[in-house]
Short mmCIF file of C-alpha atoms and ligand atoms in Angstrom, two decimals:
data_model
loop_
_atom_site.label_atom_id
_atom_site.label_comp_id
_atom_site.label_asym_id
_atom_site.label_seq_id
_atom_site.Cartn_x
_atom_site.Cartn_y
_atom_site.Cartn_z
CA UNK A 1 -49.23 39.83 24.06
CA UNK A 2 -47.99 36.38 22.47
CA UNK A 3 -47.62 37.38 18.47
CA UNK A 4 -49.16 34.66 15.69
CA UNK A 5 -46.55 32.51 14.34
CA UNK A 6 -45.26 33.40 11.04
CA UNK A 7 -44.81 31.00 8.07
CA UNK A 8 -44.18 31.48 4.85
CA UNK A 9 -46.39 30.10 1.72
CA UNK A 10 -45.38 30.16 -2.25
CA UNK A 11 -48.75 32.39 -3.63
CA UNK A 12 -47.03 32.45 -7.77
CA UNK A 13 -44.89 30.94 -9.38
CA UNK A 14 -43.45 31.79 -12.94
CA UNK A 15 -40.62 30.93 -15.30
CA UNK A 16 -38.75 31.98 -18.46
CA UNK A 17 -37.06 30.10 -21.09
CA UNK A 18 -35.15 32.10 -24.34
CA UNK A 19 -36.72 31.19 -27.38
CA UNK A 20 -33.67 30.13 -29.58
CA UNK A 21 -34.32 25.52 -29.23
CA UNK A 22 -31.30 23.65 -29.96
CA UNK A 23 -32.08 19.49 -29.94
CA UNK A 24 -29.24 17.60 -29.25
CA UNK A 25 -29.01 16.70 -33.68
CA UNK A 26 -28.69 20.32 -33.87
CA UNK A 27 -25.79 20.48 -31.15
CA UNK A 28 -24.37 17.22 -32.62
CA UNK A 29 -24.42 18.68 -36.36
CA UNK A 30 -22.59 21.96 -34.67
CA UNK A 31 -19.87 19.93 -32.79
CA UNK A 32 -19.04 18.07 -35.69
CA UNK A 33 -18.32 20.74 -37.56
CA UNK A 34 -15.36 21.38 -35.27
CA UNK A 35 -14.34 17.76 -35.51
CA UNK A 36 -16.23 16.80 -31.80
CA UNK A 37 -18.62 13.72 -32.04
CA UNK A 38 -21.52 13.25 -29.79
CA UNK A 39 -25.55 12.37 -30.69
CA UNK A 40 -28.34 12.25 -29.83
CA UNK A 41 -28.62 8.87 -28.76
CA UNK A 42 -25.55 9.39 -26.55
CA UNK A 43 -27.24 12.39 -25.00
CA UNK A 44 -30.76 10.37 -25.10
CA UNK A 45 -29.42 7.05 -22.94
CA UNK A 46 -26.91 9.16 -20.58
CA UNK A 47 -29.50 11.87 -19.36
CA UNK A 48 -32.60 12.01 -20.60
CA UNK A 49 -31.97 15.36 -22.87
CA UNK A 50 -33.65 16.12 -25.99
CA UNK A 51 -33.95 19.97 -26.19
CA UNK A 52 -31.89 22.73 -24.21
CA UNK A 53 -32.96 26.64 -24.28
CA UNK A 54 -29.84 28.74 -25.08
CA UNK A 55 -30.05 32.54 -25.16
CA UNK A 56 -29.02 34.69 -27.85
CA UNK A 57 -26.27 37.54 -27.12
CA UNK A 58 -27.61 40.54 -25.35
CA UNK A 59 -30.02 38.71 -23.62
CA UNK A 60 -29.01 37.87 -19.78
CA UNK A 61 -29.80 36.75 -16.59
CA UNK A 62 -31.62 39.72 -15.67
CA UNK A 63 -33.81 39.79 -18.49
CA UNK A 64 -34.81 36.16 -18.48
CA UNK A 65 -34.71 36.63 -14.23
CA UNK A 66 -37.18 39.85 -14.73
CA UNK A 67 -39.55 37.65 -17.33
CA UNK A 68 -40.02 34.86 -14.53
CA UNK A 69 -40.46 36.85 -11.86
CA UNK A 70 -43.83 39.27 -14.06
CA UNK A 71 -45.39 35.94 -14.29
CA UNK A 72 -45.24 35.03 -10.75
CA UNK A 73 -46.33 38.29 -9.64
CA UNK A 74 -49.68 38.22 -12.23
CA UNK A 75 -50.05 34.86 -10.40
CA UNK A 76 -49.96 36.12 -7.25
CA UNK A 77 -51.96 38.93 -7.71
CA UNK A 78 -49.56 41.25 -5.95
CA UNK A 79 -48.11 44.41 -7.35
CA UNK A 80 -44.61 44.92 -7.81
CA UNK A 81 -44.42 47.78 -5.15
CA UNK A 82 -45.27 45.20 -2.50
CA UNK A 83 -42.02 43.27 -2.77
CA UNK A 84 -39.75 43.74 -0.21
CA UNK A 85 -36.92 41.31 -0.44
CA UNK A 86 -35.67 39.50 -3.72
CA UNK A 87 -32.98 37.08 -3.89
CA UNK A 88 -31.52 35.85 -7.05
CA UNK A 89 -29.66 32.82 -7.14
CA UNK A 90 -27.30 32.62 -9.90
CA UNK A 91 -23.65 31.66 -10.84
CA UNK A 92 -24.41 33.31 -13.93
CA UNK A 93 -25.15 37.01 -12.94
CA UNK A 94 -24.70 40.23 -15.38
CA UNK A 95 -21.99 41.56 -13.43
CA UNK A 96 -19.07 40.75 -10.85
CA UNK A 97 -21.59 43.28 -9.43
CA UNK A 98 -24.32 45.61 -8.89
CA UNK A 99 -25.86 41.89 -7.97
CA UNK A 100 -28.25 40.69 -10.49
CA UNK A 101 -31.14 40.76 -7.96
CA UNK A 102 -30.64 44.60 -8.07
CA UNK A 103 -31.48 44.49 -11.74
CA UNK A 104 -34.62 43.08 -11.76
CA UNK A 105 -35.68 45.18 -8.78
CA UNK A 106 -35.02 48.41 -11.30
CA UNK A 107 -36.54 46.53 -14.48
CA UNK A 108 -39.94 45.54 -11.90
CA UNK A 109 -39.56 49.26 -11.07
CA UNK A 110 -39.60 48.51 -7.13
CA UNK A 111 -38.02 50.69 -5.06
CA UNK A 112 -37.84 49.52 -1.62
CA UNK A 113 -37.14 45.86 -1.53
CA UNK A 114 -33.86 44.24 0.13
CA UNK A 115 -31.90 42.91 -2.91
CA UNK A 116 -28.78 40.80 -3.32
CA UNK A 117 -28.28 37.23 -5.23
CA UNK A 118 -26.85 34.31 -3.51
CA UNK A 119 -24.32 31.80 -5.46
CA UNK A 120 -24.80 28.23 -4.63
CA UNK A 121 -24.77 26.98 -7.97
CA UNK A 122 -27.05 23.86 -8.95
CA UNK A 123 -28.24 24.19 -4.85
CA UNK A 124 -28.82 28.10 -5.47
CA UNK A 125 -32.83 27.75 -5.02
CA UNK A 126 -33.25 25.98 -2.52
CA UNK A 127 -30.86 28.18 -0.60
CA UNK A 128 -32.41 31.34 -1.36
CA UNK A 129 -36.02 29.77 -0.16
CA UNK A 130 -34.71 28.57 2.87
CA UNK A 131 -33.32 32.66 3.09
CA UNK A 132 -36.18 33.79 1.95
CA UNK A 133 -38.31 31.82 4.69
CA UNK A 134 -36.17 32.36 7.46
CA UNK A 135 -35.93 36.18 6.85
CA UNK A 136 -40.17 36.39 6.86
CA UNK A 137 -40.34 34.04 9.76
CA UNK A 138 -38.03 37.08 11.94
CA UNK A 139 -40.87 39.31 10.39
CA UNK A 140 -37.65 41.36 8.51
CA UNK A 141 -39.80 40.26 5.19
CA UNK A 142 -43.83 40.10 4.35
CA UNK A 143 -43.15 39.28 0.43
CA UNK A 144 -40.26 37.79 -0.98
CA UNK A 145 -39.63 37.24 -4.94
CA UNK A 146 -37.32 34.24 -4.94
CA UNK A 147 -35.84 33.65 -7.78
CA UNK A 148 -33.84 30.94 -9.66
CA UNK A 149 -31.33 32.24 -13.13
CA UNK A 150 -28.64 31.67 -15.07
CA UNK A 151 -27.04 31.35 -18.86
CA UNK A 152 -25.24 28.40 -18.25
CA UNK A 153 -24.33 28.12 -22.06
CA UNK A 154 -21.98 31.40 -21.35
CA UNK A 155 -19.53 29.45 -19.45
CA UNK A 156 -19.63 25.96 -21.29
CA UNK A 157 -16.62 24.80 -23.03
CA UNK A 158 -18.15 23.52 -26.37
CA UNK A 159 -15.24 22.04 -27.15
CA UNK A 160 -15.96 19.87 -24.19
CA UNK A 161 -18.40 17.20 -25.32
CA UNK A 162 -18.62 15.81 -21.59
CA UNK A 163 -20.37 18.83 -20.27
CA UNK A 164 -21.64 21.01 -23.49
CA UNK A 165 -24.06 18.96 -23.57
CA UNK A 166 -25.89 19.11 -20.68
CA UNK A 167 -26.82 22.41 -19.59
CA UNK A 168 -29.37 25.35 -20.69
CA UNK A 169 -30.86 28.26 -19.66
CA UNK A 170 -33.66 29.90 -18.41
CA UNK A 171 -35.43 30.85 -15.29
CA UNK A 172 -37.87 30.22 -12.27
CA UNK A 173 -39.25 32.54 -9.52
CA UNK A 174 -41.97 32.34 -7.27
CA UNK A 175 -43.83 35.14 -4.80
CA UNK A 176 -43.13 33.30 -0.92
CA UNK A 177 -45.81 35.72 1.36
CA UNK A 178 -46.03 35.54 5.28
CA UNK A 179 -48.97 33.65 6.51
CA UNK A 180 -50.62 32.20 8.99
CA UNK A 181 -50.35 28.92 7.48
CA UNK A 182 -47.51 26.84 6.17
CA UNK A 183 -45.93 27.33 3.49
CA UNK A 184 -42.82 25.46 4.16
CA UNK A 185 -42.71 22.58 6.58
CA UNK A 186 -38.94 22.33 6.56
CA UNK A 187 -36.22 22.43 5.09
CA UNK A 188 -32.44 21.65 5.40
CA UNK A 189 -29.50 23.00 3.74
CA UNK A 190 -25.77 21.19 3.81
CA UNK A 191 -22.41 21.70 2.00
CA UNK A 192 -18.69 19.73 1.53
CA UNK A 193 -16.03 22.16 0.56
CA UNK A 194 -13.72 19.54 0.93
CA UNK A 195 -15.75 18.67 -2.62
CA UNK A 196 -15.04 22.36 -4.83
CA UNK A 197 -13.19 20.60 -7.45
CA UNK A 198 -15.36 17.48 -9.05
CA UNK A 199 -17.79 20.77 -10.34
CA UNK A 200 -16.56 23.71 -10.60
CA UNK A 201 -15.72 27.08 -12.90
CA UNK A 202 -12.34 28.33 -11.49
CA UNK A 203 -11.82 31.32 -13.09
CA UNK A 204 -11.53 35.24 -11.67
CA UNK A 205 -11.22 38.85 -12.80
CA UNK A 206 -8.49 39.70 -11.98
CA UNK A 207 -6.09 43.13 -13.09
CA UNK A 208 -8.96 43.77 -15.95
CA UNK A 209 -8.01 39.62 -17.50
CA UNK A 210 -9.57 36.52 -16.81
CA UNK A 211 -7.20 34.31 -14.96
CA UNK A 212 -7.97 30.57 -14.22
CA UNK A 213 -9.91 28.36 -16.03
CA UNK A 214 -13.40 30.38 -17.09
CA UNK A 215 -15.01 27.48 -18.12
CA UNK A 216 -17.41 24.95 -16.14
CA UNK A 217 -15.24 21.68 -15.52
CA UNK A 218 -16.48 18.57 -14.22
CA UNK A 219 -15.91 15.00 -12.63
CA UNK A 220 -19.59 13.71 -14.30
CA UNK A 221 -19.19 10.23 -11.60
CA UNK A 222 -18.25 11.91 -9.13
CA UNK A 223 -21.17 14.06 -8.99
CA UNK A 224 -23.46 11.20 -9.99
CA UNK A 225 -22.77 9.38 -7.54
CA UNK A 226 -22.50 12.15 -4.90
CA UNK A 227 -26.09 13.67 -5.63
CA UNK A 228 -27.42 10.50 -5.45
CA UNK A 229 -25.93 9.77 -1.47
CA UNK A 230 -26.90 12.74 -0.42
CA UNK A 231 -30.61 13.33 -2.13
CA UNK A 232 -31.79 10.04 -0.23
CA UNK A 233 -30.99 11.02 3.52
CA UNK A 234 -31.69 15.08 2.90
CA UNK A 235 -35.41 14.22 2.07
CA UNK A 236 -35.11 11.76 5.07
CA UNK A 237 -34.13 14.72 7.40
CA UNK A 238 -36.57 16.93 6.15
CA UNK A 239 -39.55 14.44 6.02
CA UNK A 240 -38.43 13.55 9.51
CA UNK A 241 -38.45 17.33 11.18
CA UNK A 242 -42.16 17.66 9.93
CA UNK A 243 -43.14 14.29 11.12
CA UNK A 244 -44.28 12.65 7.52
CA UNK A 245 -42.95 10.10 5.70
CA UNK A 246 -42.32 9.51 2.04
CA UNK A 247 -45.73 8.24 1.60
CA UNK A 248 -46.98 12.41 2.56
CA UNK A 249 -44.69 13.50 -0.32
CA UNK A 250 -47.56 14.19 -3.67
CA UNK A 251 -44.51 15.97 -5.45
CA UNK A 252 -40.84 15.27 -5.57
CA UNK A 253 -38.76 18.10 -7.67
CA UNK A 254 -35.39 17.59 -7.44
CA UNK A 255 -32.46 19.51 -9.31
CA UNK A 256 -32.94 18.23 -12.94
CA UNK A 257 -29.76 17.34 -13.85
CA UNK A 258 -29.81 13.83 -15.35
CA UNK A 259 -33.17 11.46 -15.69
CA UNK A 260 -30.51 8.66 -14.16
CA UNK A 261 -30.54 10.58 -11.18
CA UNK A 262 -33.55 11.41 -10.34
CA UNK A 263 -35.00 7.93 -11.55
CA UNK A 264 -32.60 6.13 -9.38
CA UNK A 265 -33.21 8.29 -5.96
CA UNK A 266 -37.24 7.93 -6.87
CA UNK A 267 -36.39 4.09 -6.95
CA UNK A 268 -34.46 4.19 -3.84
CA UNK A 269 -36.94 5.93 -1.77
CA UNK A 270 -39.94 4.20 -3.01
CA UNK A 271 -41.59 6.68 -4.65
CA UNK A 272 -43.53 6.77 -7.75
CA UNK A 273 -41.96 7.64 -10.37
CA UNK A 274 -45.22 9.31 -11.94
CA UNK A 275 -44.64 11.61 -8.74
CA UNK A 276 -41.89 12.57 -10.19
CA UNK A 277 -41.58 16.20 -12.01
CA UNK A 278 -38.72 16.09 -15.12
CA UNK A 279 -38.74 18.82 -17.13
CA UNK A 280 -34.80 17.76 -17.72
CA UNK A 281 -35.95 16.87 -21.29
CA UNK A 282 -36.85 20.09 -22.77
CA UNK A 283 -35.01 22.15 -20.71
CA UNK A 284 -31.66 20.17 -19.86
CA UNK A 285 -30.00 21.15 -16.35
CA UNK A 286 -30.56 24.94 -15.96
CA UNK A 287 -28.69 24.73 -12.36
CA UNK A 288 -30.63 27.13 -10.61
CA UNK A 289 -32.93 27.50 -12.53
CA UNK A 290 -33.87 24.28 -12.85
CA UNK A 291 -36.20 23.68 -9.60
CA UNK A 292 -38.70 26.61 -9.85
CA UNK A 293 -38.56 25.86 -13.42
CA UNK A 294 -39.67 22.65 -13.39
CA UNK A 295 -42.29 23.88 -10.18
CA UNK A 296 -44.07 26.21 -12.17
CA UNK A 297 -44.23 23.84 -14.72
CA UNK A 298 -46.24 21.26 -12.72
CA UNK A 299 -48.03 24.08 -11.37
CA UNK A 300 -49.50 25.84 -14.52
CA UNK A 301 -49.66 22.30 -15.99
CA UNK A 302 -52.46 21.53 -12.91
CA UNK A 303 -50.34 18.82 -11.94
CA UNK A 304 -49.65 20.15 -8.18
CA UNK A 305 -52.81 21.16 -6.47
CA UNK A 306 -53.75 23.55 -3.84
CA UNK A 307 -53.31 21.58 -0.37
CA UNK A 308 -50.56 18.93 -1.84
CA UNK A 309 -47.47 18.52 -0.34
CA UNK A 310 -44.03 19.07 -2.25
CA UNK A 311 -40.47 17.98 -2.18
CA UNK A 312 -37.87 20.46 -3.39
CA UNK A 313 -33.71 19.57 -3.76
CA UNK A 314 -31.08 21.02 -4.74
CA UNK A 315 -27.74 19.20 -5.19
CA UNK A 316 -24.44 20.36 -6.86
CA UNK A 317 -21.42 22.71 -7.09
CA UNK A 318 -19.78 23.37 -3.94
CA UNK A 319 -20.28 20.94 -3.13
CA UNK A 320 -23.69 21.70 -1.61
CA UNK A 321 -26.97 20.21 -1.46
CA UNK A 322 -30.58 20.71 0.56
CA UNK A 323 -34.33 20.50 0.64
CA UNK A 324 -37.57 22.10 1.10
CA UNK A 325 -40.67 20.78 2.19
CA UNK A 326 -43.69 22.81 1.44
CA UNK A 327 -47.76 22.22 1.71
CA UNK A 328 -48.65 24.36 -1.67
O1 LIG B 401 -25.96 20.00 -12.16
C1 LIG B 401 -24.53 19.09 -11.37
C2 LIG B 401 -24.38 18.41 -12.74
N1 LIG B 401 -23.92 17.80 -12.86
C3 LIG B 401 -24.76 16.48 -12.94
O2 LIG B 401 -25.00 16.26 -12.31
C4 LIG B 401 -23.52 15.23 -13.73
C5 LIG B 401 -24.02 13.91 -13.55
N2 LIG B 401 -23.08 12.83 -13.87
C6 LIG B 401 -24.02 12.42 -15.35
O3 LIG B 401 -24.98 12.71 -15.32
C7 LIG B 401 -23.21 11.78 -15.42
O4 LIG B 401 -22.10 11.17 -15.23
C8 LIG B 401 -22.75 12.27 -17.54
C9 LIG B 401 -23.76 12.37 -18.14
C10 LIG B 401 -21.79 13.58 -17.34
C11 LIG B 401 -21.72 11.15 -18.14
O5 LIG B 401 -22.50 9.35 -17.95
P1 LIG B 401 -21.46 8.29 -17.80
O6 LIG B 401 -22.16 7.41 -17.90
O7 LIG B 401 -21.11 8.63 -16.67
O8 LIG B 401 -20.20 8.60 -18.73
P2 LIG B 401 -18.62 8.63 -18.65
O9 LIG B 401 -18.16 9.90 -18.53
O10 LIG B 401 -18.46 7.58 -18.44
O11 LIG B 401 -18.38 7.94 -20.05
C12 LIG B 401 -18.49 7.45 -21.20
C13 LIG B 401 -18.06 7.81 -22.46
C14 LIG B 401 -17.07 7.92 -22.47
O12 LIG B 401 -15.88 7.26 -23.41
P3 LIG B 401 -14.59 6.32 -23.56
O13 LIG B 401 -14.24 6.83 -22.33
O14 LIG B 401 -15.79 5.05 -22.54
O15 LIG B 401 -14.48 5.67 -24.77
C15 LIG B 401 -17.02 9.49 -22.94
O16 LIG B 401 -15.96 10.02 -23.37
O17 LIG B 401 -18.69 8.79 -23.50
C16 LIG B 401 -18.14 9.44 -23.36
N3 LIG B 401 -18.93 10.86 -23.61
C17 LIG B 401 -19.68 10.78 -25.42
N4 LIG B 401 -19.70 10.44 -26.32
C18 LIG B 401 -20.58 10.83 -26.79
C19 LIG B 401 -18.81 11.73 -22.67
N5 LIG B 401 -19.71 12.68 -23.34
C20 LIG B 401 -20.12 12.17 -24.33
C21 LIG B 401 -20.67 12.62 -25.75
N6 LIG B 401 -21.62 11.82 -26.35
N7 LIG B 401 -21.55 14.19 -25.38
#
């Protein structure tokens, strides 16, 4: 007897943002009290960011992840107890351990799913999707909850205007279920550890102390150049795997790092700017949460329609990058 092939399909999306919204003007006024100069104009012109959501003290990654998960579960029309795999992509976990995924599992009231965190910084959600897809294709899971969630505001040096204006907090989630129809059509994951220094938070907890540098550090221009270079190639690779071309893409959802990177990418690939989902203006860069947040926004506002082709792309620290091509 031959088994029917198993694919994985997104059956629900959800997202969550902290209540507190900090505009560029709010941020500039706050930084000015410490003698650091920035402006709404500089931030918009260089990045496209208008505002970000910042989690209040006491709100952690697991709280945002749980809220996003609850919405995805409701949208998929399943029960939390149906989930047999939980992956949380995050670089800002609540604790060193247990994993944020275990905290989410407990908050959801699920007692049977395998649960673990995955760390690939801003590529984390794409890495987690490919991992969950592989579990489903190998028939080791049938109903996965895949989350990208971050409180990057906690690892920012608020005295470094080159980085602190760029990031925000949030979470996005999807339910990925076994299906006779794809679903995920093609995927590719990549890393180049030689470039670890261009984007890093190189601190560690050791002997009861934080050693090294606990803040995010970035060579912005190096990251910018690298992101543009690798995203185009990664997109073309996954399209070729699926015997598709750029013209088949209905929606391009790259990691929301900088609107200049997104526009440059769309132009280089010959994709009309209207097919680009941009949430960076209101969320800023939420690292692993940015792609599922944008996916949820464009699904709920009716832009993404059943049967359409969507390309998700992550890129960030490590250096890591990857793409997932899917039919929704
Ligand atoms: O998740 C992936 C993570 N990150 C990214 O994808 C980021 C990729 N890189 C970028 O988005 C851009 O490189 C940045 C937005 C970070 C910076 O833009 P840029 O056009 O590369 O600016 P720059 O770093 O060359 O800085 C230009 C000037 C500098 O002043 P001088 O040396 O020309 O006098 C900076 O000191 O802008 C200054 N500057 C600022 N001025 C006002 C840097 N940050 C600020 C600021 N406000 N917040």
